[in-house]
XYZ file of C-alpha atoms in Angstrom:
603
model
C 0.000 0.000 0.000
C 3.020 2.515 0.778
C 4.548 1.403 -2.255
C 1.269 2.278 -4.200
C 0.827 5.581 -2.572
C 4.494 6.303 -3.726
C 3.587 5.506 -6.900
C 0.554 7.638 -7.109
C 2.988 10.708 -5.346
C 5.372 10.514 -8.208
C 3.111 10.619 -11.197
C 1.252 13.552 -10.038
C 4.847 15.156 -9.934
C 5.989 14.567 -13.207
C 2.189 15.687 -14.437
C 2.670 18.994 -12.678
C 6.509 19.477 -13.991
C 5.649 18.301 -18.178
C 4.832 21.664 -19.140
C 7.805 23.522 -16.715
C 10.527 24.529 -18.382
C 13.221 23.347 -15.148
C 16.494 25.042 -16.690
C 14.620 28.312 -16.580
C 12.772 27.873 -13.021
C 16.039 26.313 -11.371
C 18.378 28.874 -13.331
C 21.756 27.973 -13.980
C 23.033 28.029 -9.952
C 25.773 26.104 -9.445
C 26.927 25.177 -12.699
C 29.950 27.178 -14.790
C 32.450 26.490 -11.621
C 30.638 29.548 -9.884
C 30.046 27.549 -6.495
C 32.536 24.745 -6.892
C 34.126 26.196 -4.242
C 31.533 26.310 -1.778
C 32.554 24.263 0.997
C 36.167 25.662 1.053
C 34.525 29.060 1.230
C 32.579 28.263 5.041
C 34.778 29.189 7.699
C 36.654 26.929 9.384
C 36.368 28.335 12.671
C 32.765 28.496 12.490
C 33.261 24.358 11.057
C 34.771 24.111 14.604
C 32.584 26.262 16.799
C 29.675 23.751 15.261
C 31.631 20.586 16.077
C 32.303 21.861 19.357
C 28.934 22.690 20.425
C 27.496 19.247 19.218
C 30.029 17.835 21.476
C 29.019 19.797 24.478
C 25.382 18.448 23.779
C 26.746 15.503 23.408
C 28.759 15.254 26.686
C 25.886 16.997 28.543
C 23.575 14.508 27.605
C 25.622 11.979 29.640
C 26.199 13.835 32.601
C 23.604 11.547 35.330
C 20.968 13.662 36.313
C 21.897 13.804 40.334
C 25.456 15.530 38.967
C 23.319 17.888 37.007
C 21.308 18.617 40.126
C 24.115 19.002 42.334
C 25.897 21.864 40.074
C 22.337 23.825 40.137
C 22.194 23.547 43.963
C 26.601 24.360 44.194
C 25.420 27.303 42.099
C 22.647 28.575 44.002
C 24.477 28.507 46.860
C 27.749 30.342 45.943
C 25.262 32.835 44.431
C 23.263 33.082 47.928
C 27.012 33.235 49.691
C 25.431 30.310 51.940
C 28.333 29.110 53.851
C 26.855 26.115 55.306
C 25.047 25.142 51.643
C 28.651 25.514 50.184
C 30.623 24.031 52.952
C 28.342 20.578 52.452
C 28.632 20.640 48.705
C 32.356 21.173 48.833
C 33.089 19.149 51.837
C 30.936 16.273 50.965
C 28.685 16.255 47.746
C 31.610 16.597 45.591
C 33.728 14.166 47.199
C 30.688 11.514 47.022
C 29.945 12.082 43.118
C 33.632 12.361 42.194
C 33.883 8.501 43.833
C 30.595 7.161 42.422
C 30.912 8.417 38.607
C 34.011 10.325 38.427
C 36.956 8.503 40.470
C 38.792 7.258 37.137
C 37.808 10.207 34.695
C 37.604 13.952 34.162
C 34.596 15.305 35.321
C 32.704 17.793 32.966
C 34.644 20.736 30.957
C 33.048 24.334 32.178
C 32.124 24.774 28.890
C 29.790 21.570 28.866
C 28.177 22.727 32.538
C 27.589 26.314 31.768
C 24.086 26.008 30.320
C 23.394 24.996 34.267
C 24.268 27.929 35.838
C 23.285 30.649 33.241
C 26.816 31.164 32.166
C 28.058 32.467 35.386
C 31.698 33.139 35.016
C 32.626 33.337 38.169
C 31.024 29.736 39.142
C 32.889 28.578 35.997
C 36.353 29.786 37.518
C 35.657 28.156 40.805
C 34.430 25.106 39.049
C 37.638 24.676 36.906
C 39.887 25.143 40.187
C 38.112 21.876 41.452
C 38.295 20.197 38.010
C 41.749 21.145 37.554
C 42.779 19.323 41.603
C 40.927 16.543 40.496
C 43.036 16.184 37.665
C 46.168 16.921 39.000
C 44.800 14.340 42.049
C 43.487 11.494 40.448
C 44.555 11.716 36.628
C 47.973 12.231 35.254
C 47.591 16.067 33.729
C 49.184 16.767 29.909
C 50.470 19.840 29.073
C 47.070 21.429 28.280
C 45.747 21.019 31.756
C 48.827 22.349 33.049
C 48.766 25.757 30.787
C 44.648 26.313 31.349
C 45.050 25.205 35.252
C 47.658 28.453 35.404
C 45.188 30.634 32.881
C 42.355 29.970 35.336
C 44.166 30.759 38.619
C 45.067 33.809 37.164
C 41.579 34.692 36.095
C 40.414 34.172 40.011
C 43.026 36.119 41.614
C 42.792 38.670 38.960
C 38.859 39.103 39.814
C 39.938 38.954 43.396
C 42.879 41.635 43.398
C 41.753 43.930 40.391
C 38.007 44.320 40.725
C 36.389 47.686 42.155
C 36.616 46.806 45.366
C 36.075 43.751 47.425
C 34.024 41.189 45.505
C 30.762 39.581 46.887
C 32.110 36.589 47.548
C 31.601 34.155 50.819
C 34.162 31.098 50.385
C 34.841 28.159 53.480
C 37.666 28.725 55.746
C 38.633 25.137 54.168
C 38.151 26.124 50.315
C 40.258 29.068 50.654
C 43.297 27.224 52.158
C 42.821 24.405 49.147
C 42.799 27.190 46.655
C 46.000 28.657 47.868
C 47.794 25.080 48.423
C 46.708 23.551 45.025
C 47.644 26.983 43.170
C 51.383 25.901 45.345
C 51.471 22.494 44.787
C 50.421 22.852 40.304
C 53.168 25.152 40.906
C 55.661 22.443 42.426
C 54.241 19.866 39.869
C 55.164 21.819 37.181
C 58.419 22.737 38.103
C 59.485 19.516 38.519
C 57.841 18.128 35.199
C 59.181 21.185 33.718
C 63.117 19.959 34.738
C 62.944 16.978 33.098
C 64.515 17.725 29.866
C 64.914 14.235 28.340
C 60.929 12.952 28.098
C 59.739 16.152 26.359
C 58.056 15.780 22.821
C 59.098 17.956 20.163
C 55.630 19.961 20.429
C 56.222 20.611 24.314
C 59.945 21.721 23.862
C 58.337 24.505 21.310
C 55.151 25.440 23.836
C 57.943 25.953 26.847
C 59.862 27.871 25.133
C 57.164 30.075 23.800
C 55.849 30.064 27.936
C 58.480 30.890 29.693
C 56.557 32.658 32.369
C 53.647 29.879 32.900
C 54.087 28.822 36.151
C 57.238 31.161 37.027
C 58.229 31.922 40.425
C 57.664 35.192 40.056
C 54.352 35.194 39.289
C 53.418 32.854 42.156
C 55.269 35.134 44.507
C 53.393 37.681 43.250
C 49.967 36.359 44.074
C 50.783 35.861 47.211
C 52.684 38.751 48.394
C 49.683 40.905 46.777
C 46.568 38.961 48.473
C 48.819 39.292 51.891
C 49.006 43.111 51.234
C 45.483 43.470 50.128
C 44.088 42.199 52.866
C 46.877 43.634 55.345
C 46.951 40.817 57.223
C 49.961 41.434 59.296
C 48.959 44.369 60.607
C 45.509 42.500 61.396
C 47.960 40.190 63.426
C 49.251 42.616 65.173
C 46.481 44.823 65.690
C 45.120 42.022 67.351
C 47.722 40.960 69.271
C 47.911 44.387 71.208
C 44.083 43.957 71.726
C 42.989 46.816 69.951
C 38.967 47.282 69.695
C 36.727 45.803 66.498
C 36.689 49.536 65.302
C 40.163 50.434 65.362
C 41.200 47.160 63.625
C 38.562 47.919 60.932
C 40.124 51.288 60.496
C 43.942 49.832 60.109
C 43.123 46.968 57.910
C 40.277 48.969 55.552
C 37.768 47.406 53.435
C 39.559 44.075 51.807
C 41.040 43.597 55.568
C 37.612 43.489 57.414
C 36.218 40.971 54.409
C 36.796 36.777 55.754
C 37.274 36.131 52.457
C 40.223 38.110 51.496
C 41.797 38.147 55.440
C 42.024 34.155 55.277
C 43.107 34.399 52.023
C 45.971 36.907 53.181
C 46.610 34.773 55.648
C 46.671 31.145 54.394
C 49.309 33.137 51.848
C 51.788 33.543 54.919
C 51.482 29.895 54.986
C 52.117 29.001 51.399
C 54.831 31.851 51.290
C 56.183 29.415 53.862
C 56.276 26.465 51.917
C 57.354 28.384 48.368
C 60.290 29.793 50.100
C 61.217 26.266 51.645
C 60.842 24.794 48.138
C 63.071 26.832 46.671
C 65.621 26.106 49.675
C 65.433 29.649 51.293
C 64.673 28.568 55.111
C 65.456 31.638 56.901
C 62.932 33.600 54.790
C 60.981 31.057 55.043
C 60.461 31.352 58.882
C 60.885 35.323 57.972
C 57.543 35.695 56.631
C 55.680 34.017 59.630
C 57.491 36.424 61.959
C 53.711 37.559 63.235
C 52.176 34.292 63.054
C 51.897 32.817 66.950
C 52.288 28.836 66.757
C 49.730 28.075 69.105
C 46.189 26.481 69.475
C 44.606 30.171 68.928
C 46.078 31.134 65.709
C 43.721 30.749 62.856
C 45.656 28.732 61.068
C 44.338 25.689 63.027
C 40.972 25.586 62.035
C 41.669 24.021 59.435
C 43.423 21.043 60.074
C 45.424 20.734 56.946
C 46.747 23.785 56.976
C 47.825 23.001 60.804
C 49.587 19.936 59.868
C 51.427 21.504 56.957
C 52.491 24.579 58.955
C 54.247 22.844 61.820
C 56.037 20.171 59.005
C 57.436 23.075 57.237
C 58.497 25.572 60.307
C 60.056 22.138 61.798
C 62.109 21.300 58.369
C 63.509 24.730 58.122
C 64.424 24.614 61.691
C 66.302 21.394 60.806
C 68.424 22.804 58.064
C 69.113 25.538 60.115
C 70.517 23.335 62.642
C 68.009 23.735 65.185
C 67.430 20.854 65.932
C 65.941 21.281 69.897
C 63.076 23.805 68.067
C 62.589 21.335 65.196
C 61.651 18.678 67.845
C 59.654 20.673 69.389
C 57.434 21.580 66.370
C 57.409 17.852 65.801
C 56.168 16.742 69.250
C 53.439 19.578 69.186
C 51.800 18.818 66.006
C 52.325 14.887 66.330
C 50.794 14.727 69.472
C 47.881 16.641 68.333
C 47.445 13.945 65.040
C 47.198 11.524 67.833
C 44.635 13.292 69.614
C 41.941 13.883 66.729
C 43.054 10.810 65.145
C 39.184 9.646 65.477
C 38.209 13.006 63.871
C 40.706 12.836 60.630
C 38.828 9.685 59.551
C 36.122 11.845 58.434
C 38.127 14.013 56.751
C 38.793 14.045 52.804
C 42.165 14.779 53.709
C 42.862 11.945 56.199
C 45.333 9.752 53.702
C 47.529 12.914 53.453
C 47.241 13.697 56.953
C 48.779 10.970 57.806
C 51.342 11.050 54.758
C 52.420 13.985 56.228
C 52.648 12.683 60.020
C 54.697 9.622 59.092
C 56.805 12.246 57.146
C 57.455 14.198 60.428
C 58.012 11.280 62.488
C 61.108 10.452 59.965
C 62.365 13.819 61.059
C 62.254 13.253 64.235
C 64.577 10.293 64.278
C 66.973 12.257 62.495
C 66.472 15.309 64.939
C 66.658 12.673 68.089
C 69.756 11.090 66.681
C 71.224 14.381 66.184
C 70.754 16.095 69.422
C 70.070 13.291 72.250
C 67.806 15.083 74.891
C 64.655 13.817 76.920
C 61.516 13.975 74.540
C 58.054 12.798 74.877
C 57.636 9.122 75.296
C 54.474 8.472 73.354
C 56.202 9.588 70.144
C 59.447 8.394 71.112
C 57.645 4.782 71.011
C 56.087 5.635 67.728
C 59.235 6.420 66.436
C 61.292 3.240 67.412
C 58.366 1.153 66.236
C 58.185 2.566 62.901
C 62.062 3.077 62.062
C 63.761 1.667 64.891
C 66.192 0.029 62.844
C 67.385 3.487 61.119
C 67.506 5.059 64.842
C 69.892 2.240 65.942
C 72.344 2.661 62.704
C 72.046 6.479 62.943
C 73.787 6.403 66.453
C 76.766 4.642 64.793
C 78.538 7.485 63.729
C 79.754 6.757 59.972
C 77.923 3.243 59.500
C 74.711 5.963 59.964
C 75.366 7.787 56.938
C 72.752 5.754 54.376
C 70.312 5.496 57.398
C 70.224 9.654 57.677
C 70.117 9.455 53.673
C 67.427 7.532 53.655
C 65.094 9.317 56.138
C 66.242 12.694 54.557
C 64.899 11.886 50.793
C 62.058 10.535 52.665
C 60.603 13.080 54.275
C 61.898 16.089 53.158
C 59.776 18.248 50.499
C 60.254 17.873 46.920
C 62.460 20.737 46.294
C 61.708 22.634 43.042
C 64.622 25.485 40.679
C 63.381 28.504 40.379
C 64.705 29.038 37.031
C 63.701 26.763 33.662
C 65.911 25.444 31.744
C 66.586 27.346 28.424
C 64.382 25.968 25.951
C 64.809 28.558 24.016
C 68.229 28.194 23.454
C 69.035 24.899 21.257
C 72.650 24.658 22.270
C 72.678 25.294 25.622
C 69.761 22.532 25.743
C 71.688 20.032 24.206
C 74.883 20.973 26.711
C 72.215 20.685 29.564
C 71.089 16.997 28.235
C 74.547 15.463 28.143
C 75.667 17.292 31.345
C 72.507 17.878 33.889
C 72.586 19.924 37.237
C 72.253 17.970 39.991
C 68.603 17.648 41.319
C 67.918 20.155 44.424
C 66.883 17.113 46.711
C 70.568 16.491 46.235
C 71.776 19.595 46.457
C 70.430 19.979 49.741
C 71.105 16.423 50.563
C 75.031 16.912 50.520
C 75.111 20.245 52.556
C 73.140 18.234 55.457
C 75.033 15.234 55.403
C 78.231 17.458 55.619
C 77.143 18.615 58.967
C 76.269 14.874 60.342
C 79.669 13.490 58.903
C 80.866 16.357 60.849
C 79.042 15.297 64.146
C 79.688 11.475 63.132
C 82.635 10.778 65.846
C 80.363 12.197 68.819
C 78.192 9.133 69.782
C 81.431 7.319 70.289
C 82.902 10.048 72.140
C 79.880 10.597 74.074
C 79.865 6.794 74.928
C 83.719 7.017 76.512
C 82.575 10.242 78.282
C 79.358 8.702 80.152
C 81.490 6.438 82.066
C 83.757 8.823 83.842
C 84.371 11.608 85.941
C 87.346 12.342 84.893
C 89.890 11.221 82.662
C 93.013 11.575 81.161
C 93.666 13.321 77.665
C 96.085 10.125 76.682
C 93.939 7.751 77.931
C 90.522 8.917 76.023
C 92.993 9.660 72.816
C 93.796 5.806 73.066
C 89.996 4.795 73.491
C 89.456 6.595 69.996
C 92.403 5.413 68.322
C 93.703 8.915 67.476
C 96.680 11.080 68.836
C 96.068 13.952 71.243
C 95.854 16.626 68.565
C 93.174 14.821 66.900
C 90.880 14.267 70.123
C 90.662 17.609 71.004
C 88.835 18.785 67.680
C 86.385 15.409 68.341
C 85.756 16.805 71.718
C 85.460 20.252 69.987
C 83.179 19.502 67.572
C 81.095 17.530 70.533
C 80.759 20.902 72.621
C 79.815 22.956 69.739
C 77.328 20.140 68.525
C 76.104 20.198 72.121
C 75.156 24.103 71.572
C 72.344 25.061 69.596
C 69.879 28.391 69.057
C 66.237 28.201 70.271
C 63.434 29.932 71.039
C 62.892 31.415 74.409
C 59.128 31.164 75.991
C 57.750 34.049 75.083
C 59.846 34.787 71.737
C 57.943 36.405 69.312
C 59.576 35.481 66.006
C 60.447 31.985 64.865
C 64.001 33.332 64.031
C 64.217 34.974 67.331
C 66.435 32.710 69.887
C 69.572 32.064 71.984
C 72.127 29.548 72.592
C 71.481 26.991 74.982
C 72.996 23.418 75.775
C 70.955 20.763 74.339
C 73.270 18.025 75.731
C 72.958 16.555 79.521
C 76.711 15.778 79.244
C 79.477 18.721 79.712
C 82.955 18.573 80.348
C 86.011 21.506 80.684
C 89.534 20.379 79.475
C 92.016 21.499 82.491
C 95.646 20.664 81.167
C 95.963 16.850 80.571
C 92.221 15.776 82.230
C 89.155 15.882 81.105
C 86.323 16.543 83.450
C 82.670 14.936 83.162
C 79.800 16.973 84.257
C 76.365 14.950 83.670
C 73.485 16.512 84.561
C 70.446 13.884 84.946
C 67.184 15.206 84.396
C 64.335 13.419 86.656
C 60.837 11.775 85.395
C 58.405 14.623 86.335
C 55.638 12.708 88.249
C 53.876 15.560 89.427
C 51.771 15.416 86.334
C 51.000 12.187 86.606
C 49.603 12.549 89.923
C 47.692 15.283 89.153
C 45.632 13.588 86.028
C 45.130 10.614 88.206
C 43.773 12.723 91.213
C 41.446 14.352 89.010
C 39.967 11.460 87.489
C 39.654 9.211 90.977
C 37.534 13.092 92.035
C 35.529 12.692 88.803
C 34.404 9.330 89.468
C 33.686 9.503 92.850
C 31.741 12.373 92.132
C 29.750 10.219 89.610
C 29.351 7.723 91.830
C 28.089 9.863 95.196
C 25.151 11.762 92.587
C 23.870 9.101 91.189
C 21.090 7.314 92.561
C 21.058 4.417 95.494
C 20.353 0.950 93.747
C 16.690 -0.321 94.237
C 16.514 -3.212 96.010
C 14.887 -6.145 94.448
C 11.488 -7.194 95.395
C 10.694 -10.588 97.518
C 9.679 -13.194 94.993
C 6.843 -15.666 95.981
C 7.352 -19.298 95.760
C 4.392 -21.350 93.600
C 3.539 -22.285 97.218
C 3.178 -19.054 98.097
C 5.598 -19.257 100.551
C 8.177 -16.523 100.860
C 11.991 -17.478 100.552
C 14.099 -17.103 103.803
C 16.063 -14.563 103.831
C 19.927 -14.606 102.719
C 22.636 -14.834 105.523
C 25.547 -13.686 105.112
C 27.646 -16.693 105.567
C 26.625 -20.134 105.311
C 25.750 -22.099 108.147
C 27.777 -24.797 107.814
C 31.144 -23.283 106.684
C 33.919 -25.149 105.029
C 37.382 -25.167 107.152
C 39.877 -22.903 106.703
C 43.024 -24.172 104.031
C 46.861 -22.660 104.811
C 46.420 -20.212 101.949
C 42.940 -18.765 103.231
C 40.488 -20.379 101.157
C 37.289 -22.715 102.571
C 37.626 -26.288 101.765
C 34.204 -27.621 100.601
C 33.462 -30.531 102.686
């Protein structure tokens, strides 16, 4: 029947079309070469822009529907500045939908999620800053996400620092630190992917030499030496510090200082100044820049538990290549025995692998900082310690044989150092130079000037060992112990005493450079012609602690126990005979006789 009805359709055509003359109603279009070049003549771009958006449709249409509501609702609530909606969406939504659909693959370009949220550019930024950190977290990023990641974070701090005043914005204490240690660490990764000369393609050799400032030092220095003066966050600090009223601090810091958004922001970038400058190996400025920052349990900086942990590991590895080691141990034991307190609490936390990354990191350190200057720490992590790298601990007290062991822990747990300079791509011949002859790596770099100063300290333990068992003794005698002449035992015991001496910071210091020399050894002696003479100074347990805790806790129960209530006592239960059971003596009537050791023998 459809074939009939075609039939039927076509004759009537050709009936209407005999008496049309079709060369002069078509005309002559398209013949005589005039449009053989039609399709050449459409413009490529707009060939792409086409392609493009059919593949945004495309993608969109396979984005589930629960992503697709989750964006709206993000959206809404950035737009709203509704700090607890955005804190559970950033905290927890996106965490749960990257593991269900996304743990493996990118999540949606901007581009294809824009049509959700009406375009909104600045949702779009923020949204590429988390689909960039997943990339860089889960995925291995090319080139391409390495360029855009830098072309976004320079769109949001350039809407942050350059608009007409402060922008109305309301961002998580938590998002705020991740922006500024993600913008750190893409600037770390790239460094260090940038250094490796030998696995480039041809077409990334010619894009990095084109780029030389993607991803430079200075421009990461930049951002964060401008949000810090933006927001004038030191004099915040210190404004604060010598308890000046709500009003005045308002008037000191002005109108980005008195926004949370950009005094966090100026604040989390004293942190990541930190870390940049201890990347690039300069410790002193390091601990420089956090001369107003207060490391204790009030500063702000420990709200946010990442930021906490990654505070205390850097201050504590700059104090250790500046040779302070008694201050380094210190920062360990304070942060280490604060992991171990909100352990329970880190579980719930996205961040709880690197948490504890970082904490076995630190407790590395601190073998290396205990083998280096002996003195009385905290048990709890000194057990901790010997359980997890007892073995290095032992070796590292051997003087030379401890070499590999402080190696080992070193390239371990110290950070992965980054040049601030690229390598000259530009510059064929110097490339090629560079290839067959390459700089040494700056984990090495700083590798060999901190093993210099244990090879230096390497005859103490021995020395130490001969010292602990006298009084006094005789320069001849201790020269024969060592297996050296006279000359060359007094620069061991030399280099003991000044080993023994150390800068640190006094109570109530205000700086973390700020300091003075004390004696971090319980051992001392004075050379008086040909003797030697042995002070040791034992330090005591301190019980007095103990005592107290306990104290307190036998008050707290017996307080429990004297407010709550008396016990009821139980009712008499009736026998089926209704009969009452006798009542319960309190021995039995016919007792067994006593045994030597006390005890009734049952007859």
């Amino acid at each position: 029947m459809a074939q009939q009805r075609q039939a039927i359709w076509e004759s009537d055509l050709e009936e209407e079309l005999q008496d049309v003359d079709l060369n002069l109603a078509i005309g002559s279009y398209g013949r005589d070469g005039l449009y053989d070049d039609v399709q050449p003549r459409i413009d490529e771009a707009t060939i792409l822009a086409v392609q493009q958006q059919m593949a945004q449709q495309a993608a969109f249409a396979q984005i589930p529907d629960v992503v697709k509501r989750f964006i709206v609702h993000f959206h809404k609530a950035v737009l709203d500045n509704n700090l607890a909606e955005i804190t559970v969406a950033y905290e927890s939504g996106w965490n749960k939908l990257t593991e269900k659909f996304y743990s493996k693959t990118e999540w949606p370009e901007a581009e294809v999620i824009a049509p959700l949220v009406n375009d909104d550019q600045i949702f779009l930024i923020l949204y590429r800053e988390l689909y960039y950190r997943h990339v860089y977290s889960r995925l291995q990023p090319d080139i391409d996400d390495r360029f855009h990641s830098y072309e976004n974070s320079c769109e949001l701090f350039n809407y942050l620092l350059n608009s007409e005043g402060p922008v109305p914005l309301e961002l998580p204490e938590q998002w705020l630190w991740d922006i500024i240690d993600e913008f750190i660490y893409q600037f770390q990764s790239f460094c260090v992917w940038r250094s490796k000369v030998k696995s480039k393609t041809d077409e990334e050799l010619q894009l990095l030499a084109e780029a030389s400032q993607v991803w430079s030092s200075y421009s990461v220095l930049n951002v964060l030496y401008s949000l810090i003066q933006k927001s004038k966050i030191n004099e915040y600090i210190v404004a604060t510090q010598e308890g000046k009223s709500a009003d005045e601090i308002a008037e000191i810091v002005g109108e980005y200082g008195v926004k949370p958004l950009y005094r966090m922001l100026g604040y989390f970038s004293i942190i990541g100044l930190l870390r940049v400058h201890s990347l690039l190996g300069d410790f002193t400025l390091a601990l420089k820049v956090m001369e107003n920052v207060e490391l204790n349990q009030k500063s702000p900086f420990t709200r946010v538990t990442a930021c906490h942990v990654t505070t205390y590991y850097y201050v504590g590895f700059c104090y250790i290549m500046l040779r302070r080691y008694p201050d380094a141990i210190r920062a360990f034991v304070t942060i280490l025995n604060f992991i171990l307190r909100m352990r329970q609490y880190h579980t719930r936390s996205y961040q709880y692998d690197q948490i504890n990354k970082t904490a076995d990191r630190m407790y590395a350190l601190f073998a290396v900082c205990t083998a280096l200057s002996p003195s009385r720490v905290d048990d709890n992590i000194l057990n901790i310690v010997k359980e997890r790298y007892g073995e290095q601990l032992t070796k590292m007290s051997r003087g030379e044989e401890g070499i590999p062991a402080f190696e080992e822990l070193f390239l371990y747990a110290c950070p992965k150092f980054i040049t601030a300079n690229p390598p000259p791509y530009e510059d064929a011949e110097v490339m090629q130079s560079l290839i067959e002859n390459p700089p040494p790596e700056p984990a090495q770099r700083h590798l060999s000037g901190f093993l210099s100063d244990v090879r230096a300290q390497a005859p103490v333990p021995t020395l130490r060992s001969f010292l602990k068992l006298y009084t006094s003794l005789g320069t001849k005698k201790l020269a024969s112990f060592l297996d050296a002449d006279e000359e060359e035992m007094v620069q061991q015991l030399m280099v003991m005493k000044q080993a023994s001496r150390s800068v640190s910071r006094v109570e109530n210091g205000k700086g973390l450079l700020d300091g003075q020399t004390i004696s971090t050894s319980d051992l001392d002696f004075v050379i008086d012609d040909n003797m030697v003479h042995i002070a040791e100074s034992t330090v005591g347990r301190r019980y007095a602690g103990w005592f107290i805790r306990n104290t307190e806790h036998a008050q707290r129960v017996y307080d429990n126990i004297k407010n709550s209530p008396l016990p009821v006592p139980p009712r008499n239960i009736k026998k089926p005979d209704g009969q009452t059971p006798a009542p319960a003596t309190s021995a039995p009537a016919n007792a067994g006789r006593k045994v030597a050791w006390g005890g009734a023998k049952v007859a």
